PDB file of C-alpha atoms and ligand atoms in Angstrom:
ATOM      1  CA  UNK O   1       3.995  -0.818  17.458  1.00 74.00           C
ATOM      2  CA  UNK O   2       5.133   2.031  15.129  1.00 91.00           C
ATOM      3  CA  UNK O   3       2.953   2.593  12.074  1.00 96.00           C
ATOM      4  CA  UNK O   4       5.952   3.315  10.138  1.00 97.00           C
ATOM      5  CA  UNK O   5       9.444   2.344  10.413  1.00 97.00           C
ATOM      6  CA  UNK O   6      12.479   2.937   8.941  1.00 98.00           C
ATOM      7  CA  UNK O   7      14.831   0.456  10.704  1.00 98.00           C
ATOM      8  CA  UNK O   8      19.107   0.740   9.950  1.00 98.00           C
ATOM      9  CA  UNK O   9      18.253   1.246   5.504  1.00 98.00           C
ATOM     10  CA  UNK O  10      21.263   1.349   4.357  1.00 98.00           C
ATOM     11  CA  UNK O  11      21.282   2.396   0.773  1.00 98.00           C
ATOM     12  CA  UNK O  12      24.543   3.180  -1.955  1.00 97.00           C
ATOM     13  CA  UNK O  13      25.168   4.080  -5.764  1.00 96.00           C
ATOM     14  CA  UNK O  14      28.295   3.114  -6.788  1.00 93.00           C
ATOM     15  CA  UNK O  15      30.966   3.903  -4.470  1.00 91.00           C
ATOM     16  CA  UNK O  16      28.766   6.920  -3.126  1.00 95.00           C
ATOM     17  CA  UNK O  17      26.626   6.153   0.129  1.00 95.00           C
ATOM     18  CA  UNK O  18      22.977   7.647  -0.117  1.00 97.00           C
ATOM     19  CA  UNK O  19      21.448   6.475   2.549  1.00 98.00           C
ATOM     20  CA  UNK O  20      23.603   5.398   6.120  1.00 96.00           C
ATOM     21  CA  UNK O  21      21.342   3.380   8.871  1.00 97.00           C
ATOM     22  CA  UNK O  22      18.958   4.866   8.702  1.00 98.00           C
ATOM     23  CA  UNK O  23      15.936   4.626  11.799  1.00 98.00           C
ATOM     24  CA  UNK O  24      13.250   6.432  12.722  1.00 98.00           C
ATOM     25  CA  UNK O  25       9.458   5.497  12.984  1.00 98.00           C
ATOM     26  CA  UNK O  26       6.281   7.563  12.402  1.00 98.00           C
ATOM     27  CA  UNK O  27       2.505   6.599  14.443  1.00 96.00           C
ATOM     28  CA  UNK O  28      -0.367   6.410  12.786  1.00 95.00           C
ATOM     29  CA  UNK O  29      -1.868  10.404  11.870  1.00 94.00           C
ATOM     30  CA  UNK O  30       1.410  11.599  12.485  1.00 95.00           C
ATOM     31  CA  UNK O  31       2.429  13.930  10.206  1.00 96.00           C
ATOM     32  CA  UNK O  32       5.955  13.733   9.300  1.00 97.00           C
ATOM     33  CA  UNK O  33       9.057  16.170   7.546  1.00 97.00           C
ATOM     34  CA  UNK O  34      11.814  14.188   6.293  1.00 97.00           C
ATOM     35  CA  UNK O  35      14.316  17.590   6.105  1.00 95.00           C
ATOM     36  CA  UNK O  36      17.761  17.356   4.984  1.00 94.00           C
ATOM     37  CA  UNK O  37      20.130  20.147   2.591  1.00 91.00           C
ATOM     38  CA  UNK O  38      20.027  18.930  -1.590  1.00 92.00           C
ATOM     39  CA  UNK O  39      21.686  15.535  -1.827  1.00 94.00           C
ATOM     40  CA  UNK O  40      21.099  14.368   2.123  1.00 95.00           C
ATOM     41  CA  UNK O  41      19.064  10.898   0.689  1.00 97.00           C
ATOM     42  CA  UNK O  42      15.393  12.616   0.941  1.00 96.00           C
ATOM     43  CA  UNK O  43      14.232  11.538  -2.341  1.00 94.00           C
ATOM     44  CA  UNK O  44      16.285   7.985  -2.526  1.00 96.00           C
ATOM     45  CA  UNK O  45      14.478   7.485   1.337  1.00 96.00           C
ATOM     46  CA  UNK O  46      11.261   7.502  -0.491  1.00 93.00           C
ATOM     47  CA  UNK O  47      12.158   5.720  -3.230  1.00 93.00           C
ATOM     48  CA  UNK O  48      13.138   3.287  -0.972  1.00 95.00           C
ATOM     49  CA  UNK O  49      10.077   3.451   1.166  1.00 94.00           C
ATOM     50  CA  UNK O  50       7.631   2.713  -1.661  1.00 91.00           C
ATOM     51  CA  UNK O  51       9.343   0.089  -3.196  1.00 92.00           C
ATOM     52  CA  UNK O  52      11.203   1.608  -6.672  1.00 91.00           C
ATOM     53  CA  UNK O  53      14.579   0.961  -4.900  1.00 92.00           C
ATOM     54  CA  UNK O  54      15.905  -1.718  -3.136  1.00 93.00           C
ATOM     55  CA  UNK O  55      17.700  -1.481   0.044  1.00 96.00           C
ATOM     56  CA  UNK O  56      20.974  -2.231   0.439  1.00 97.00           C
ATOM     57  CA  UNK O  57      20.787  -4.035   4.313  1.00 97.00           C
ATOM     58  CA  UNK O  58      17.578  -3.249   6.778  1.00 98.00           C
ATOM     59  CA  UNK O  59      13.942  -2.920   5.894  1.00 97.00           C
ATOM     60  CA  UNK O  60      10.835  -0.621   5.892  1.00 97.00           C
ATOM     61  CA  UNK O  61       8.049  -1.932   7.830  1.00 97.00           C
ATOM     62  CA  UNK O  62       4.190  -0.777   7.687  1.00 97.00           C
ATOM     63  CA  UNK O  63       0.809  -1.631   9.900  1.00 96.00           C
ATOM     64  CA  UNK O  64       2.792  -4.562  11.042  1.00 96.00           C
ATOM     65  CA  UNK O  65       3.790  -6.189   7.813  1.00 96.00           C
ATOM     66  CA  UNK O  66       8.013  -6.559   5.834  1.00 96.00           C
ATOM     67  CA  UNK O  67       7.273  -4.676   2.894  1.00 95.00           C
ATOM     68  CA  UNK O  68      10.898  -4.314   1.803  1.00 94.00           C
ATOM     69  CA  UNK O  69      11.075  -5.972  -1.268  1.00 90.00           C
ATOM     70  CA  UNK O  70       7.357  -5.427  -2.125  1.00 93.00           C
ATOM     71  CA  UNK O  71       6.833  -4.122  -6.014  1.00 92.00           C
ATOM     72  CA  UNK O  72       5.907  -0.894  -6.087  1.00 89.00           C
ATOM     73  CA  UNK O  73       2.171  -1.641  -7.138  1.00 85.00           C
ATOM     74  CA  UNK O  74       1.727  -3.433  -4.790  1.00 89.00           C
ATOM     75  CA  UNK O  75       2.731  -0.785  -1.314  1.00 92.00           C
ATOM     76  CA  UNK O  76       0.224   1.314  -2.550  1.00 88.00           C
ATOM     77  CA  UNK O  77      -2.514  -1.659  -3.031  1.00 87.00           C
ATOM     78  CA  UNK O  78      -0.870  -2.074   0.895  1.00 91.00           C
ATOM     79  CA  UNK O  79      -1.856   1.783   1.602  1.00 92.00           C
ATOM     80  CA  UNK O  80       0.845   3.421   0.784  1.00 93.00           C
ATOM     81  CA  UNK O  81       0.321   7.043  -1.728  1.00 89.00           C
ATOM     82  CA  UNK O  82       2.504   8.741  -3.122  1.00 84.00           C
ATOM     83  CA  UNK O  83       4.212  12.048  -5.448  1.00 77.00           C
ATOM     84  CA  UNK O  84       6.386  12.906  -6.976  1.00 66.00           C
ATOM     85  CA  UNK O  85       8.999  15.285  -7.225  1.00 58.00           C
ATOM     86  CA  UNK O  86       9.002  15.722 -10.496  1.00 61.00           C
ATOM     87  CA  UNK O  87       5.316  16.375 -11.489  1.00 64.00           C
ATOM     88  CA  UNK O  88       3.762  13.090 -12.776  1.00 73.00           C
ATOM     89  CA  UNK O  89      -0.002  13.991 -14.496  1.00 86.00           C
ATOM     90  CA  UNK O  90      -1.113  13.928 -17.446  1.00 90.00           C
ATOM     91  CA  UNK O  91      -1.350  16.644 -19.682  1.00 89.00           C
ATOM     92  CA  UNK O  92      -3.222  16.239 -22.171  1.00 90.00           C
ATOM     93  CA  UNK O  93      -5.955  14.630 -19.870  1.00 93.00           C
ATOM     94  CA  UNK O  94      -7.989  16.981 -18.629  1.00 94.00           C
ATOM     95  CA  UNK O  95      -8.333  17.434 -14.436  1.00 94.00           C
ATOM     96  CA  UNK O  96     -11.700  15.579 -14.281  1.00 94.00           C
ATOM     97  CA  UNK O  97     -10.226  12.357 -16.032  1.00 93.00           C
ATOM     98  CA  UNK O  98      -6.925  12.840 -14.244  1.00 92.00           C
ATOM     99  CA  UNK O  99      -8.357  12.216 -10.658  1.00 92.00           C
ATOM    100  CA  UNK O 100     -10.665   9.158 -12.846  1.00 91.00           C
ATOM    101  CA  UNK O 101      -8.234   7.365 -14.039  1.00 88.00           C
ATOM    102  CA  UNK O 102      -5.770   6.633 -10.726  1.00 87.00           C
ATOM    103  CA  UNK O 103      -9.879   5.736  -9.308  1.00 88.00           C
ATOM    104  CA  UNK O 104     -10.229   3.038 -12.281  1.00 85.00           C
ATOM    105  CA  UNK O 105      -6.174   1.769 -11.741  1.00 81.00           C
ATOM    106  CA  UNK O 106      -7.586   1.824  -7.867  1.00 82.00           C
ATOM    107  CA  UNK O 107     -10.400   0.522  -8.812  1.00 81.00           C
ATOM    108  CA  UNK O 108      -8.913  -2.004 -11.089  1.00 70.00           C
ATOM    109  CA  UNK O 109     -12.529  -1.706 -12.983  1.00 56.00           C
ATOM    110  CA  UNK O 110     -10.741  -1.337 -16.459  1.00 50.00           C
ATOM    111  CA  UNK O 111      -8.211  -1.042 -18.716  1.00 52.00           C
ATOM    112  CA  UNK O 112      -9.590   0.962 -21.245  1.00 54.00           C
ATOM    113  CA  UNK O 113     -10.230   3.755 -18.530  1.00 53.00           C
ATOM    114  CA  UNK O 114     -11.540   6.719 -21.219  1.00 55.00           C
ATOM    115  CA  UNK O 115     -14.318   7.767 -21.754  1.00 54.00           C
ATOM    116  CA  UNK O 116     -16.137   4.952 -19.661  1.00 56.00           C
ATOM    117  CA  UNK O 117     -16.920   8.256 -17.159  1.00 54.00           C
ATOM    118  CA  UNK O 118     -21.241   6.739 -17.823  1.00 54.00           C
ATOM    119  CA  UNK O 119     -21.021   3.182 -17.243  1.00 60.00           C
ATOM    120  CA  UNK O 120     -19.857   4.213 -14.068  1.00 66.00           C
ATOM    121  CA  UNK O 121     -21.192   6.973 -12.494  1.00 74.00           C
ATOM    122  CA  UNK O 122     -20.365   6.234  -8.382  1.00 85.00           C
ATOM    123  CA  UNK O 123     -16.077   6.436 -10.042  1.00 88.00           C
ATOM    124  CA  UNK O 124     -17.096  10.276 -11.569  1.00 91.00           C
ATOM    125  CA  UNK O 125     -19.056  10.753  -7.909  1.00 92.00           C
ATOM    126  CA  UNK O 126     -15.576   9.204  -6.124  1.00 93.00           C
ATOM    127  CA  UNK O 127     -13.507  11.968  -8.829  1.00 95.00           C
ATOM    128  CA  UNK O 128     -15.699  14.862  -7.858  1.00 95.00           C
ATOM    129  CA  UNK O 129     -15.258  14.506  -4.434  1.00 94.00           C
ATOM    130  CA  UNK O 130     -11.315  14.500  -4.196  1.00 94.00           C
ATOM    131  CA  UNK O 131     -11.258  16.882  -5.925  1.00 96.00           C
ATOM    132  CA  UNK O 132     -13.876  19.319  -3.466  1.00 93.00           C
ATOM    133  CA  UNK O 133     -11.173  17.510  -1.184  1.00 90.00           C
ATOM    134  CA  UNK O 134      -7.531  19.670  -2.381  1.00 91.00           C
ATOM    135  CA  UNK O 135     -10.049  23.042  -4.012  1.00 91.00           C
ATOM    136  CA  UNK O 136      -9.686  22.030  -7.518  1.00 95.00           C
ATOM    137  CA  UNK O 137     -13.894  20.750  -7.780  1.00 95.00           C
ATOM    138  CA  UNK O 138     -15.152  24.256 -10.654  1.00 97.00           C
ATOM    139  CA  UNK O 139     -11.282  24.019 -12.641  1.00 97.00           C
ATOM    140  CA  UNK O 140     -12.144  20.539 -13.244  1.00 96.00           C
ATOM    141  CA  UNK O 141     -12.941  20.449 -17.004  1.00 96.00           C
ATOM    142  CA  UNK O 142      -9.638  22.221 -17.380  1.00 97.00           C
ATOM    143  CA  UNK O 143      -6.713  21.253 -19.484  1.00 96.00           C
ATOM    144  CA  UNK O 144      -4.359  19.647 -16.638  1.00 95.00           C
ATOM    145  CA  UNK O 145      -2.046  21.278 -19.182  1.00 94.00           C
ATOM    146  CA  UNK O 146      -2.891  24.506 -17.831  1.00 95.00           C
ATOM    147  CA  UNK O 147      -3.428  24.512 -14.677  1.00 93.00           C
ATOM    148  CA  UNK O 148      -0.754  27.429 -12.755  1.00 89.00           C
ATOM    149  CA  UNK O 149       2.043  25.599 -11.184  1.00 84.00           C
ATOM    150  CA  UNK O 150       0.194  25.072  -6.993  1.00 86.00           C
ATOM    151  CA  UNK O 151      -2.919  23.254  -8.834  1.00 90.00           C
ATOM    152  CA  UNK O 152      -0.825  21.143 -10.910  1.00 89.00           C
ATOM    153  CA  UNK O 153       0.760  20.137  -7.261  1.00 87.00           C
ATOM    154  CA  UNK O 154      -3.213  19.822  -5.655  1.00 89.00           C
ATOM    155  CA  UNK O 155      -3.833  17.734  -8.896  1.00 93.00           C
ATOM    156  CA  UNK O 156      -1.356  15.394  -8.065  1.00 91.00           C
ATOM    157  CA  UNK O 157      -2.362  15.516  -4.164  1.00 90.00           C
ATOM    158  CA  UNK O 158      -6.231  14.203  -5.349  1.00 92.00           C
ATOM    159  CA  UNK O 159      -4.183  11.487  -8.221  1.00 91.00           C
ATOM    160  CA  UNK O 160      -2.325  10.027  -5.171  1.00 89.00           C
ATOM    161  CA  UNK O 161      -6.045  10.227  -2.707  1.00 91.00           C
ATOM    162  CA  UNK O 162      -6.755   7.957  -5.365  1.00 90.00           C
ATOM    163  CA  UNK O 163      -5.853   4.904  -4.300  1.00 85.00           C
ATOM    164  CA  UNK O 164      -6.827   5.615  -0.834  1.00 88.00           C
ATOM    165  CA  UNK O 165      -3.787   5.747   0.678  1.00 92.00           C
ATOM    166  CA  UNK O 166      -3.723   5.613   5.104  1.00 94.00           C
ATOM    167  CA  UNK O 167       0.031   6.644   4.835  1.00 96.00           C
ATOM    168  CA  UNK O 168       0.491   9.436   1.711  1.00 94.00           C
ATOM    169  CA  UNK O 169       3.584  10.758   0.714  1.00 93.00           C
ATOM    170  CA  UNK O 170       5.004  13.946  -0.879  1.00 91.00           C
ATOM    171  CA  UNK O 171       9.030  14.975  -2.061  1.00 89.00           C
ATOM    172  CA  UNK O 172       8.501  18.368  -2.027  1.00 88.00           C
ATOM    173  CA  UNK O 173       4.329  18.974  -2.276  1.00 86.00           C
ATOM    174  CA  UNK O 174       5.487  22.330  -2.429  1.00 86.00           C
ATOM    175  CA  UNK O 175       8.167  23.367  -4.685  1.00 82.00           C
ATOM    176  CA  UNK O 176       7.914  26.011  -6.654  1.00 80.00           C
ATOM    177  CA  UNK O 177       4.531  27.355  -5.353  1.00 83.00           C
ATOM    178  CA  UNK O 178       3.683  30.776  -4.699  1.00 85.00           C
ATOM    179  CA  UNK O 179       4.162  32.177  -0.834  1.00 85.00           C
ATOM    180  CA  UNK O 180       0.356  32.342  -0.430  1.00 86.00           C
ATOM    181  CA  UNK O 181      -0.154  28.806  -2.893  1.00 85.00           C
ATOM    182  CA  UNK O 182       1.890  27.230  -0.131  1.00 87.00           C
ATOM    183  CA  UNK O 183       0.373  28.483   2.672  1.00 86.00           C
ATOM    184  CA  UNK O 184      -3.266  27.402   1.018  1.00 86.00           C
ATOM    185  CA  UNK O 185      -1.448  23.727   0.369  1.00 86.00           C
ATOM    186  CA  UNK O 186      -0.309  22.771   3.386  1.00 86.00           C
ATOM    187  CA  UNK O 187      -4.042  23.840   4.747  1.00 88.00           C
ATOM    188  CA  UNK O 188      -5.543  21.226   2.931  1.00 88.00           C
ATOM    189  CA  UNK O 189      -2.781  18.777   3.875  1.00 89.00           C
ATOM    190  CA  UNK O 190      -3.197  19.351   7.549  1.00 91.00           C
ATOM    191  CA  UNK O 191      -7.135  19.141   6.745  1.00 91.00           C
ATOM    192  CA  UNK O 192      -6.581  16.020   4.686  1.00 89.00           C
ATOM    193  CA  UNK O 193      -4.938  13.896   7.426  1.00 90.00           C
ATOM    194  CA  UNK O 194      -6.850  15.568  10.539  1.00 90.00           C
ATOM    195  CA  UNK O 195     -10.270  14.572   8.947  1.00 88.00           C
ATOM    196  CA  UNK O 196      -9.119  11.840   6.939  1.00 85.00           C
ATOM    197  CA  UNK O 197      -7.113  10.377   9.746  1.00 90.00           C
ATOM    198  CA  UNK O 198      -3.853  10.144   6.866  1.00 93.00           C
ATOM    199  CA  UNK O 199      -0.628   9.129   8.132  1.00 96.00           C
ATOM    200  CA  UNK O 200       1.052  12.033   6.330  1.00 95.00           C
ATOM    201  CA  UNK O 201       5.438  11.851   5.496  1.00 96.00           C
ATOM    202  CA  UNK O 202       6.958  14.744   3.319  1.00 95.00           C
ATOM    203  CA  UNK O 203       9.973  17.131   2.624  1.00 94.00           C
ATOM    204  CA  UNK O 204      10.236  20.297   2.568  1.00 91.00           C
ATOM    205  CA  UNK O 205      12.755  23.083   1.810  1.00 88.00           C
ATOM    206  CA  UNK O 206      10.548  25.892   3.481  1.00 89.00           C
ATOM    207  CA  UNK O 207      11.175  25.481   7.117  1.00 89.00           C
ATOM    208  CA  UNK O 208       8.214  28.108   7.890  1.00 89.00           C
ATOM    209  CA  UNK O 209       6.156  24.825   6.449  1.00 90.00           C
ATOM    210  CA  UNK O 210       8.245  21.829   8.252  1.00 93.00           C
ATOM    211  CA  UNK O 211       7.986  23.687  11.534  1.00 93.00           C
ATOM    212  CA  UNK O 212       4.246  25.197  11.070  1.00 90.00           C
ATOM    213  CA  UNK O 213       3.146  21.793   9.986  1.00 93.00           C
ATOM    214  CA  UNK O 214       4.759  19.071  11.490  1.00 96.00           C
ATOM    215  CA  UNK O 215       4.004  16.671  15.206  1.00 96.00           C
ATOM    216  CA  UNK O 216       8.181  15.293  14.503  1.00 97.00           C
ATOM    217  CA  UNK O 217      10.314  16.035  12.256  1.00 98.00           C
ATOM    218  CA  UNK O 218      14.178  13.632  10.983  1.00 97.00           C
ATOM    219  CA  UNK O 219      16.970  15.618   9.987  1.00 96.00           C
ATOM    220  CA  UNK O 220      18.437  13.650   7.416  1.00 96.00           C
ATOM    221  CA  UNK O 221      22.479  15.191   6.752  1.00 94.00           C
ATOM    222  CA  UNK O 222      25.028  13.133   3.774  1.00 94.00           C
ATOM    223  CA  UNK O 223      22.768  10.031   4.089  1.00 96.00           C
ATOM    224  CA  UNK O 224      22.785  10.106   8.275  1.00 97.00           C
ATOM    225  CA  UNK O 225      19.734  10.668  10.549  1.00 97.00           C
ATOM    226  CA  UNK O 226      22.067  13.998  12.299  1.00 95.00           C
ATOM    227  CA  UNK O 227      18.003  15.120  14.556  1.00 96.00           C
ATOM    228  CA  UNK O 228      14.467  13.101  15.128  1.00 97.00           C
ATOM    229  CA  UNK O 229      11.834  14.741  17.597  1.00 97.00           C
ATOM    230  CA  UNK O 230       9.372  17.449  17.390  1.00 97.00           C
ATOM    231  CA  UNK O 231       9.762  20.462  16.241  1.00 96.00           C
ATOM    232  CA  UNK O 232      10.903  22.250  19.150  1.00 96.00           C
ATOM    233  CA  UNK O 233      13.678  19.667  20.098  1.00 96.00           C
ATOM    234  CA  UNK O 234      15.683  20.175  15.855  1.00 95.00           C
ATOM    235  CA  UNK O 235      15.243  23.807  16.657  1.00 92.00           C
ATOM    236  CA  UNK O 236      17.109  23.119  20.159  1.00 93.00           C
ATOM    237  CA  UNK O 237      19.454  20.449  18.467  1.00 93.00           C
ATOM    238  CA  UNK O 238      22.921  21.748  18.544  1.00 91.00           C
ATOM    239  CA  UNK O 239      24.060  19.425  15.793  1.00 88.00           C
ATOM    240  CA  UNK O 240      20.844  21.121  13.793  1.00 90.00           C
ATOM    241  CA  UNK O 241      20.836  24.468  13.939  1.00 87.00           C
ATOM    242  CA  UNK O 242      24.792  24.256  13.139  1.00 82.00           C
ATOM    243  CA  UNK O 243      24.523  21.794  10.033  1.00 75.00           C
ATOM    244  CA  UNK O 244      21.449  22.840   8.926  1.00 70.00           C
ATOM    245  CA  UNK O 245      19.060  25.634   9.869  1.00 59.00           C
ATOM    246  CA  UNK O 246      22.311  27.933  10.665  1.00 60.00           C
ATOM    247  CA  UNK O 247      20.877  31.199  11.625  1.00 49.00           C
ATOM    248  CA  UNK O 248      17.152  30.258  10.717  1.00 50.00           C
ATOM    249  CA  UNK O 249      16.247  29.384  14.579  1.00 45.00           C
ATOM    250  CA  UNK O 250      17.794  32.204  16.451  1.00 44.00           C
ATOM    251  CA  UNK O 251      14.879  33.768  17.040  1.00 42.00           C
ATOM    252  CA  UNK O 252      13.190  31.281  18.803  1.00 39.00           C
TER     253      UNK O 252
HETATM  254  N1  LIG T 301      19.423   7.325  -8.760  1.00 84.97           N
HETATM  255  C1  LIG T 301      20.481   7.375  -8.737  1.00 84.97           C
HETATM  256  N2  LIG T 301      22.191   7.399  -8.662  1.00 84.97           N
HETATM  257  C2  LIG T 301      22.937   7.504  -8.781  1.00 84.97           C
HETATM  258  N3  LIG T 301      23.054   8.499  -7.522  1.00 84.97           N
HETATM  259  C3  LIG T 301      21.808   8.498  -7.425  1.00 84.97           C
HETATM  260  C4  LIG T 301      20.305   7.865  -7.761  1.00 84.97           C
HETATM  261  N4  LIG T 301      20.230   9.199  -6.799  1.00 84.97           N
HETATM  262  C5  LIG T 301      20.535   9.738  -5.726  1.00 84.97           C
HETATM  263  N5  LIG T 301      21.550  10.102  -5.946  1.00 84.97           N
HETATM  264  C6  LIG T 301      22.313  10.492  -5.115  1.00 84.97           C
HETATM  265  O1  LIG T 301      22.170  10.422  -4.088  1.00 84.97           O
HETATM  266  C7  LIG T 301      22.524  11.326  -2.588  1.00 84.97           C
HETATM  267  C8  LIG T 301      20.607  11.557  -1.912  1.00 84.97           C
HETATM  268  O2  LIG T 301      19.811  12.063  -3.201  1.00 84.97           O
HETATM  269  P1  LIG T 301      18.999  13.026  -2.407  1.00 84.97           P
HETATM  270  O3  LIG T 301      18.154  13.063  -4.498  1.00 84.97           O
HETATM  271  O4  LIG T 301      17.645  11.527  -2.250  1.00 84.97           O
HETATM  272  O5  LIG T 301      18.816  13.616  -2.095  1.00 84.97           O
HETATM  273  P2  LIG T 301      18.169  14.502  -1.526  1.00 84.97           P
HETATM  274  O6  LIG T 301      17.404  15.335  -0.463  1.00 84.97           O
HETATM  275  O7  LIG T 301      16.886  14.379  -2.040  1.00 84.97           O
HETATM  276  O8  LIG T 301      18.045  16.297  -2.391  1.00 84.97           O
HETATM  277  P3  LIG T 301      17.087  17.781  -2.854  1.00 84.97           P
HETATM  278  O9  LIG T 301      17.115  18.639  -1.615  1.00 84.97           O
HETATM  279  O10 LIG T 301      18.068  17.815  -3.941  1.00 84.97           O
HETATM  280  O11 LIG T 301      16.023  17.195  -3.543  1.00 84.97           O
HETATM  281  C9  LIG T 301      22.505  13.095  -3.420  1.00 84.97           C
HETATM  282  O12 LIG T 301      24.246  12.438  -3.869  1.00 84.97           O
HETATM  283  C10 LIG T 301      22.130  12.077  -5.064  1.00 84.97           C
HETATM  284  O13 LIG T 301      23.364  12.198  -6.450  1.00 84.97           O
HETATM  285 MG1  LIG T 302      14.522  15.071  -3.072  1.00 84.97          MG
END
């Protein structure tokens, strides 16, 4: 059985069909990209998969459990973590506090997590360990607001990891990053996926990144799946080349 299954998902906004009969599956440990032009429905699919939007029809099955209609916080507890296309951190807190709050939420130890670190040294250690994983150890005492864009994205990944996901969903994890920051982030994601057996589903506009890291790629266009396969299959797919990749893949 697939680890994650999207079966016939349809989602409309008024008269607009944002998703039409979207189906694909992801196996455990896979790195899977969802690509497609602006407005293709990628973020909408993320929102359906994480319970923010109920689909009009179709279902999402995660690790054998139908999660369609399950509330977002329950889906997070079931093991699906996500980041948003728009940054979602607490700018007035330090880097460390951002992760600590996320961990408290995960452990449900406190309703008032601020300044409770001393009572929960294990959580502080856990926060530092996660910051180490994403390469932010040395910046843990800085205010999140002064981080570079790339470091803010790393912090978001750290916050997502605090919920101890088995599936991590990242909507444009390298958006707005410099080339160098993007490459570092991709390496980071690859390492996290490999070391923790974490399944990764992400959207991305940079085709170098998509083809560099993905094991499987699903291509959306106007809300429908036009291709689903390995990077080699996607590059060779005439429909994708025509509809989306244009001349970008002619060298291969
Ligand atoms: N909450 C909403 N209400 C109404 N229409 C929406 C809503 N969210 C998305 N849409 C529409 O659904 C379509 C798909 O949007 P979506 O954001 O999923 O695309 P996307 O593939 O993520 O695009 P991008 O690459 O620009 O992020 C678009 O036409 C968008 O305007
Ligand atoms: Mg989007």
